[in-house]
XYZ file of N, CA and C in Angstrom:
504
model
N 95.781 9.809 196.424
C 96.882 10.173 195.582
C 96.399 10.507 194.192
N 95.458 10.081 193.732
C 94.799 10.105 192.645
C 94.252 11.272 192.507
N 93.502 11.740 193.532
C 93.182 13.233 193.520
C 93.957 13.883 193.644
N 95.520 14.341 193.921
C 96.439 15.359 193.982
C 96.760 15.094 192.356
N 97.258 14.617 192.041
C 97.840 14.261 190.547
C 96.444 14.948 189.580
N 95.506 14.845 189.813
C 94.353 15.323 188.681
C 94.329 16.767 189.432
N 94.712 17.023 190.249
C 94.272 18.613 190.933
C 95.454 19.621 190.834
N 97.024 18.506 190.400
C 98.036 19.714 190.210
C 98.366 19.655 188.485
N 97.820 18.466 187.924
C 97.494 18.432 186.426
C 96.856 19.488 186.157
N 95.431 19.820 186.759
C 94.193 21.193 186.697
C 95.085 22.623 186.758
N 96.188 22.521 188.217
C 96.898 23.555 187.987
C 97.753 23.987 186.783
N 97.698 23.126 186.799
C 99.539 23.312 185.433
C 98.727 23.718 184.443
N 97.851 23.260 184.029
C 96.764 23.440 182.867
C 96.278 25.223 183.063
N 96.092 25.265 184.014
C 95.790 26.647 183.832
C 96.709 27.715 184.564
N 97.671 27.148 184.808
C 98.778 28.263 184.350
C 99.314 27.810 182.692
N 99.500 27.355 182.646
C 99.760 27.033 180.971
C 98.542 27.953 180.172
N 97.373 27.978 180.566
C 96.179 28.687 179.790
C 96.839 30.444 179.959
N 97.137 30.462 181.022
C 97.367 31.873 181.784
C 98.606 32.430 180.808
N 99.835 31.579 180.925
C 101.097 32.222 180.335
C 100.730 32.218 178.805
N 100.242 31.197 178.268
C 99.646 31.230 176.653
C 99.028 32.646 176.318
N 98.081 32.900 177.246
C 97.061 33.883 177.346
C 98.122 35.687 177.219
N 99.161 35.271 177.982
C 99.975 36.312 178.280
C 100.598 36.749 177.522
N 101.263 35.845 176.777
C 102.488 35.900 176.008
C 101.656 36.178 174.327
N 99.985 35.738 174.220
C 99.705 36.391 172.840
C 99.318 37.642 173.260
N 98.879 38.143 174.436
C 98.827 39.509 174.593
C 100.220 40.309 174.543
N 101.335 39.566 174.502
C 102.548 40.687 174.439
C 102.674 40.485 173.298
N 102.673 39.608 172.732
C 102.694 39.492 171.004
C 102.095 40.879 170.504
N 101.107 41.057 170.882
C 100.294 41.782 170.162
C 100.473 43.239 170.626
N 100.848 43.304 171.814
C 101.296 44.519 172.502
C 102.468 45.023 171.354
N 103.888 43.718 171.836
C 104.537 44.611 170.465
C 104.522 44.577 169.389
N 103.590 44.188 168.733
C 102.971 43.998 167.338
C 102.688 45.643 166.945
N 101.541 46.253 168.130
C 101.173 47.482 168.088
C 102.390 48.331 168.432
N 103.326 48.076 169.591
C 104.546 48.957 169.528
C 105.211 49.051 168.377
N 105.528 47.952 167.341
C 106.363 47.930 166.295
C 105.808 48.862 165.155
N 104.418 48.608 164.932
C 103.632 49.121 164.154
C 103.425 50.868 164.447
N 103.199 51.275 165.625
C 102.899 52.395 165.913
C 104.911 53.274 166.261
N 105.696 52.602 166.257
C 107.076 52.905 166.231
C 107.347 53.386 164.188
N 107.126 52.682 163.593
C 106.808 52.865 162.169
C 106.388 54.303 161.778
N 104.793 54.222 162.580
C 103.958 55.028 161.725
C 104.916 56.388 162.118
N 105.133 56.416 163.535
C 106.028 57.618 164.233
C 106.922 58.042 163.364
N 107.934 57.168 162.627
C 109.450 57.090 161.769
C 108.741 57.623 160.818
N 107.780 56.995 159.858
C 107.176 57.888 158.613
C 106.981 58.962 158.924
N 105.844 59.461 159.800
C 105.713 61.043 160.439
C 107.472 61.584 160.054
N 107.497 61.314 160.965
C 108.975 62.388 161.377
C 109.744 62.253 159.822
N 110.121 61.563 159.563
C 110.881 61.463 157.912
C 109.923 62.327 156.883
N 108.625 62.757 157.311
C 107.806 63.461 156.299
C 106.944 62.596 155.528
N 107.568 61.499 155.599
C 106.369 60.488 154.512
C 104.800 60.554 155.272
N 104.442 61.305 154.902
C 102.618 61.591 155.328
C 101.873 61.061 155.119
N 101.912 60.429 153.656
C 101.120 59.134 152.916
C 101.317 57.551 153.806
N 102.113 57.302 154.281
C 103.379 56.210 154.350
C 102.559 56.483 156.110
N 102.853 57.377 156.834
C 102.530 57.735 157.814
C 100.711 57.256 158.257
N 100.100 58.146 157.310
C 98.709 57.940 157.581
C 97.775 56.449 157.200
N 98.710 55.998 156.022
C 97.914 54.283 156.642
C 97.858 53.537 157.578
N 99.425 54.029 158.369
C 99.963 53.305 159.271
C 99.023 53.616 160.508
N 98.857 55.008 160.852
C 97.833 55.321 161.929
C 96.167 54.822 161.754
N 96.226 55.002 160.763
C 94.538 54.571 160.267
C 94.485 52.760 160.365
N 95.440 52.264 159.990
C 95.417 50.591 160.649
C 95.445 50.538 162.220
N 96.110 51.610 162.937
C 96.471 51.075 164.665
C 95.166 51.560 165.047
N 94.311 52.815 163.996
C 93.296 53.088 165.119
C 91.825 52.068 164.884
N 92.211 50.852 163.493
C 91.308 50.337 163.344
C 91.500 48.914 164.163
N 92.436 49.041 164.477
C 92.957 47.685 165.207
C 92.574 47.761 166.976
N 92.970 49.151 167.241
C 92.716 49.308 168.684
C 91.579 50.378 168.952
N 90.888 51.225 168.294
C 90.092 51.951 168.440
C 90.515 53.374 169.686
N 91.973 53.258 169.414
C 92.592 53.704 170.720
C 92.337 55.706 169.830
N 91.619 56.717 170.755
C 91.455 58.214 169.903
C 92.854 58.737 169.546
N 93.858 57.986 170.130
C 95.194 59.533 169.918
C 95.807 58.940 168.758
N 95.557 57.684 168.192
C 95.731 57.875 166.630
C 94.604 58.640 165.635
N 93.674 59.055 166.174
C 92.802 60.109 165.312
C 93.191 61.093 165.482
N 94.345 61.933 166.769
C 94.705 62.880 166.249
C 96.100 62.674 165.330
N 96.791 61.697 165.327
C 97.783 61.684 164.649
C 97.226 61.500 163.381
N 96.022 60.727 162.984
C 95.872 61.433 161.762
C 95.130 62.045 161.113
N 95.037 63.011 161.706
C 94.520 64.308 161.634
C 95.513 65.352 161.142
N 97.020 65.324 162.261
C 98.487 65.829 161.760
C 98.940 65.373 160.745
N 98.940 64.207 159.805
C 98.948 63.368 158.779
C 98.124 64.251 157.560
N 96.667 64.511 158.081
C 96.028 65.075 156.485
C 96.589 66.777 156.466
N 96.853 67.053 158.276
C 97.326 68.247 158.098
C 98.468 68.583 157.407
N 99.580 68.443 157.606
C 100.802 67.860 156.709
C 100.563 68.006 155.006
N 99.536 67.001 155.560
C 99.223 66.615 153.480
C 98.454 68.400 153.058
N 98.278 68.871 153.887
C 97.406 70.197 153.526
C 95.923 69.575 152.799
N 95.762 68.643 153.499
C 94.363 68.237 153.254
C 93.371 68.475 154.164
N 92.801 70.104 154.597
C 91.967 70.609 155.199
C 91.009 70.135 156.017
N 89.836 69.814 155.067
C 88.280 68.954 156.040
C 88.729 68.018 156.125
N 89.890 66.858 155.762
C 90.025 65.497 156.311
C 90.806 65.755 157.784
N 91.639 66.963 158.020
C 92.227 66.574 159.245
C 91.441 67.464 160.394
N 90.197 68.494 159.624
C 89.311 69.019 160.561
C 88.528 67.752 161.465
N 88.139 67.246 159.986
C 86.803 66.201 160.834
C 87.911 64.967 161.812
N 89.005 64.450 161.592
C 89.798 63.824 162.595
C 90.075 64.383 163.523
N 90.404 66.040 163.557
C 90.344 66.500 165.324
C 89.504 66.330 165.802
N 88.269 67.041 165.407
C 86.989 67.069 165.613
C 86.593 65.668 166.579
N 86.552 64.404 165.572
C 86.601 63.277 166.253
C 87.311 62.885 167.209
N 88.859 62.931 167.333
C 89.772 62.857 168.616
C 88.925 63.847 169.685
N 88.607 64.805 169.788
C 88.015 65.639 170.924
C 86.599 64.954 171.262
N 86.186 64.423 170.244
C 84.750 63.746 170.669
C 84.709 62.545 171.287
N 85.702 62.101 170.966
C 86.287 60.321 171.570
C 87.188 59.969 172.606
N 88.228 61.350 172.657
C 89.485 61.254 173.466
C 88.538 61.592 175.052
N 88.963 60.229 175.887
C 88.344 60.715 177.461
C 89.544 61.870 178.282
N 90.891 61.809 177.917
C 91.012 62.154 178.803
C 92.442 63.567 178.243
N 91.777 64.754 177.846
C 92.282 65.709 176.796
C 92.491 66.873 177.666
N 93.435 67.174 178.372
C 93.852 68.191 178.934
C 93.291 69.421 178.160
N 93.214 70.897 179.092
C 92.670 71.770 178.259
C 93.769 72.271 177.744
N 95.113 72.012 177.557
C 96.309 72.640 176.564
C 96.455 71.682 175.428
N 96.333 70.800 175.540
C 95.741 69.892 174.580
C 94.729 70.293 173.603
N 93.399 70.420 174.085
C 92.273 70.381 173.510
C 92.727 72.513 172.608
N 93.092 72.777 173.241
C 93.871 74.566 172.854
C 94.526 74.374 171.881
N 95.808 73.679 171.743
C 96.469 72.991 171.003
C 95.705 72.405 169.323
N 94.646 71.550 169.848
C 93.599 71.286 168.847
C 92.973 72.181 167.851
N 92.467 72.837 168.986
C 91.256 74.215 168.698
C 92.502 74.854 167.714
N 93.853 75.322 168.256
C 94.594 75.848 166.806
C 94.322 75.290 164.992
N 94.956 73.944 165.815
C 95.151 72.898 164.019
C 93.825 72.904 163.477
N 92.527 73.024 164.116
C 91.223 73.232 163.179
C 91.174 74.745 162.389
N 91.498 75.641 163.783
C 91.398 77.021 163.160
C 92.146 77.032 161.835
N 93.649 76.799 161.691
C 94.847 76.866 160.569
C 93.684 75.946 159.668
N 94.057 74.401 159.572
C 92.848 73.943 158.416
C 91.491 74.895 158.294
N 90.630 75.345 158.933
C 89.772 76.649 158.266
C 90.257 77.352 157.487
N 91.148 78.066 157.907
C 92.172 79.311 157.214
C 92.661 78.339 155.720
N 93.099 77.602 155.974
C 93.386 76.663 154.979
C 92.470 76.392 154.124
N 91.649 75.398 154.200
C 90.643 75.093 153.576
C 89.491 76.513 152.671
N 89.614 77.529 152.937
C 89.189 78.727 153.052
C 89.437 79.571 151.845
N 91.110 79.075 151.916
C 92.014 79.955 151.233
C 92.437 78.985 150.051
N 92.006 77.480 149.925
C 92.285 76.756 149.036
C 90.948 76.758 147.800
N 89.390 76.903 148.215
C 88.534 77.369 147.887
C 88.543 78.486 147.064
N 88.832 79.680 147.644
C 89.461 81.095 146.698
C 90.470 80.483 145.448
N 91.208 80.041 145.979
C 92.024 79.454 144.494
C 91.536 78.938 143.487
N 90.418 78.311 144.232
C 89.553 76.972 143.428
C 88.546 77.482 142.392
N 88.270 78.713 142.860
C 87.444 78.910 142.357
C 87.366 79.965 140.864
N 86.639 80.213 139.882
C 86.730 80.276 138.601
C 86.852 81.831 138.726
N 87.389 82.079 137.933
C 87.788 83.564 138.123
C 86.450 84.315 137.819
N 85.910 85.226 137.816
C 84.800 86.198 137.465
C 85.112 86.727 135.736
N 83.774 86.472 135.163
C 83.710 86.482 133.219
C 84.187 87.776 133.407
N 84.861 88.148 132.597
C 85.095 89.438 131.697
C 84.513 89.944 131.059
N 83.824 90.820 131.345
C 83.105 90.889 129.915
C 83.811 92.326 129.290
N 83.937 92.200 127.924
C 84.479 93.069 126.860
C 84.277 94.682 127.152
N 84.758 95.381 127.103
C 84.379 96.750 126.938
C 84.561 97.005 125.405
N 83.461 97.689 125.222
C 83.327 98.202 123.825
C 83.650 99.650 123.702
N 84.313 99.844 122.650
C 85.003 101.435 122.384
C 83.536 102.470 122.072
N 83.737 103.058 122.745
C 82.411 103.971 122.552
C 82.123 104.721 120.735
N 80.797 104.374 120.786
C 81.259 105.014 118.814
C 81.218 106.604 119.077
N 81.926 106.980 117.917
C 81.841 108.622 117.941
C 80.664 109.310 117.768
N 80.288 110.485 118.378
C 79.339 110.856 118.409
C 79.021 111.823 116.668
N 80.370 112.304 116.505
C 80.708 112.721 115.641
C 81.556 112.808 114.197
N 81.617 112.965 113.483
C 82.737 112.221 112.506
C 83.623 113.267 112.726
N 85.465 112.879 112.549
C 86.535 113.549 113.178
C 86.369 114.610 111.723
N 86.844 115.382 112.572
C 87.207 117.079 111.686
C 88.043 116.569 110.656
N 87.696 117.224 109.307
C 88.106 117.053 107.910
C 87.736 115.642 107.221
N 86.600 114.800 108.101
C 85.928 113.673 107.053
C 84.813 113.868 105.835
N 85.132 113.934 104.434
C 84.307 114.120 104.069
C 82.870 112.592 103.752
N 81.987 112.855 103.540
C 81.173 111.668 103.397
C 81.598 111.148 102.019
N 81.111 110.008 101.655
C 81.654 109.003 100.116
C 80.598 109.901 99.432
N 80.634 110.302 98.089
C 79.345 111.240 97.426
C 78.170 109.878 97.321
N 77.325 110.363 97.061
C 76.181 109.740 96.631
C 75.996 108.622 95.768
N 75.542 107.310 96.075
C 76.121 106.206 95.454
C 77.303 105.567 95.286
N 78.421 105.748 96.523
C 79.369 105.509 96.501
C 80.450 105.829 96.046
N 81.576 105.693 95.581
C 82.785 105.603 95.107
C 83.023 104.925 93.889
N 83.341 105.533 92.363
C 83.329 104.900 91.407
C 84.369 103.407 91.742
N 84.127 102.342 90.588
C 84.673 101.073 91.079
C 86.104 101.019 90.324
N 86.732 102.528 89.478
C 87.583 102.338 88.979
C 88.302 103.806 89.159
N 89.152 104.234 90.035
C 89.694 105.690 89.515
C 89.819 106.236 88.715
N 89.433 107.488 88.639
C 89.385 107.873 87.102
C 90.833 108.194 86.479
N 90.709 108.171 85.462
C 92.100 108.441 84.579
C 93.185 109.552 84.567
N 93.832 109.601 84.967
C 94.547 110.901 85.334
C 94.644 111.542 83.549
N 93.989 112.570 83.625
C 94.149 113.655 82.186
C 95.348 114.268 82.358
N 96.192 114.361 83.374
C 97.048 115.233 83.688
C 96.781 116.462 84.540
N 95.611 116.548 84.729
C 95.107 117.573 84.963
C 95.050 117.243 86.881
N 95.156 117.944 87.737
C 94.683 117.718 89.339
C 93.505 117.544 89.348
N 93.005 116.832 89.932
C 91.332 116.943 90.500
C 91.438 116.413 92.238
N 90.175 117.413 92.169
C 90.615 118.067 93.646
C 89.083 116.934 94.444
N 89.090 116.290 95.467
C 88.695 115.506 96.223
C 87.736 116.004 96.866
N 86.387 115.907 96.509
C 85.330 116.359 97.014
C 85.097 116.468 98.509
């Protein structure tokens, strides 16, 4: 009798280990449902910022790839180019099991971030110097210039006598 009592004690004990065992794995199951239900609601509401911590915690928590493409759609969104290139990039390198309309699908959102990234560069970049154009000098002095006489221009007009004087 002694041995049934220590052998259905052993049982109970490890179903007790078993349901313990179970019930922190659903914990945590919807821990990640609640959490990854969130990051979804930010997405869709537009919060991108709000969105992309949220994915970047589930994929550090579970190492699971299809939050690397979600945030990847996250930097895309943000129009943040090489951050959501190199996250596809990575989802295709990590994801086992990526349909080829999928992976097509992908191959787009890198192409657009290229185009993107591409076209944000051109903006970026400093416009080309100007340089001055200079008015060409005359080759000639314009018709009816006479030169200043010799030694310049007296430093005082002369006195009107009444008389005209005629402009060399």
């Amino acid at each position: 009798m002694n041995g049934s009592i220590r052998r259905a004690g052993t049982v109970r004990g490890a179903v007790l280990v078993v349901v313990l065992a179970f019930s922190a794995m659903m914990g945590v199951a919807h821990a990640d449902h609640a959490g990854e239900m969130k990051a979804r609601e930010s997405f869709a509401a537009g919060r991108f910022d709000e969105a992309l911590e949220l994915f970047a915690k589930l994929y550090a928590e579970t190492l699971n790839p299809i939050y690397l493409r979600n945030i990847g759609r996250c930097h895309q969104k943000l129009r943040e180019p090489q951050k959501a290139i190199d996250a596809f990039h990575d989802y295709l390198a990590k994801g086992k099991k990526i349909s080829a309309d999928e992976r097509a699908e992908i191959d787009g959102y890198v192409k657009e971030m290229e185009a993107l990234r591409d076209e944000q560069a051109k903006q970026a970049a400093p416009p080309a110097p100007v340089q001055p154009i200079a008015a060409p000098l005359p080759s000639a002095p314009p018709p009816g210039y006479a030169a200043p006489p010799p030694g310049g221009y007296p430093a005082e007009p002369p006195q009107a006598s009444g008389a005209l004087v005629a402009q060399p």
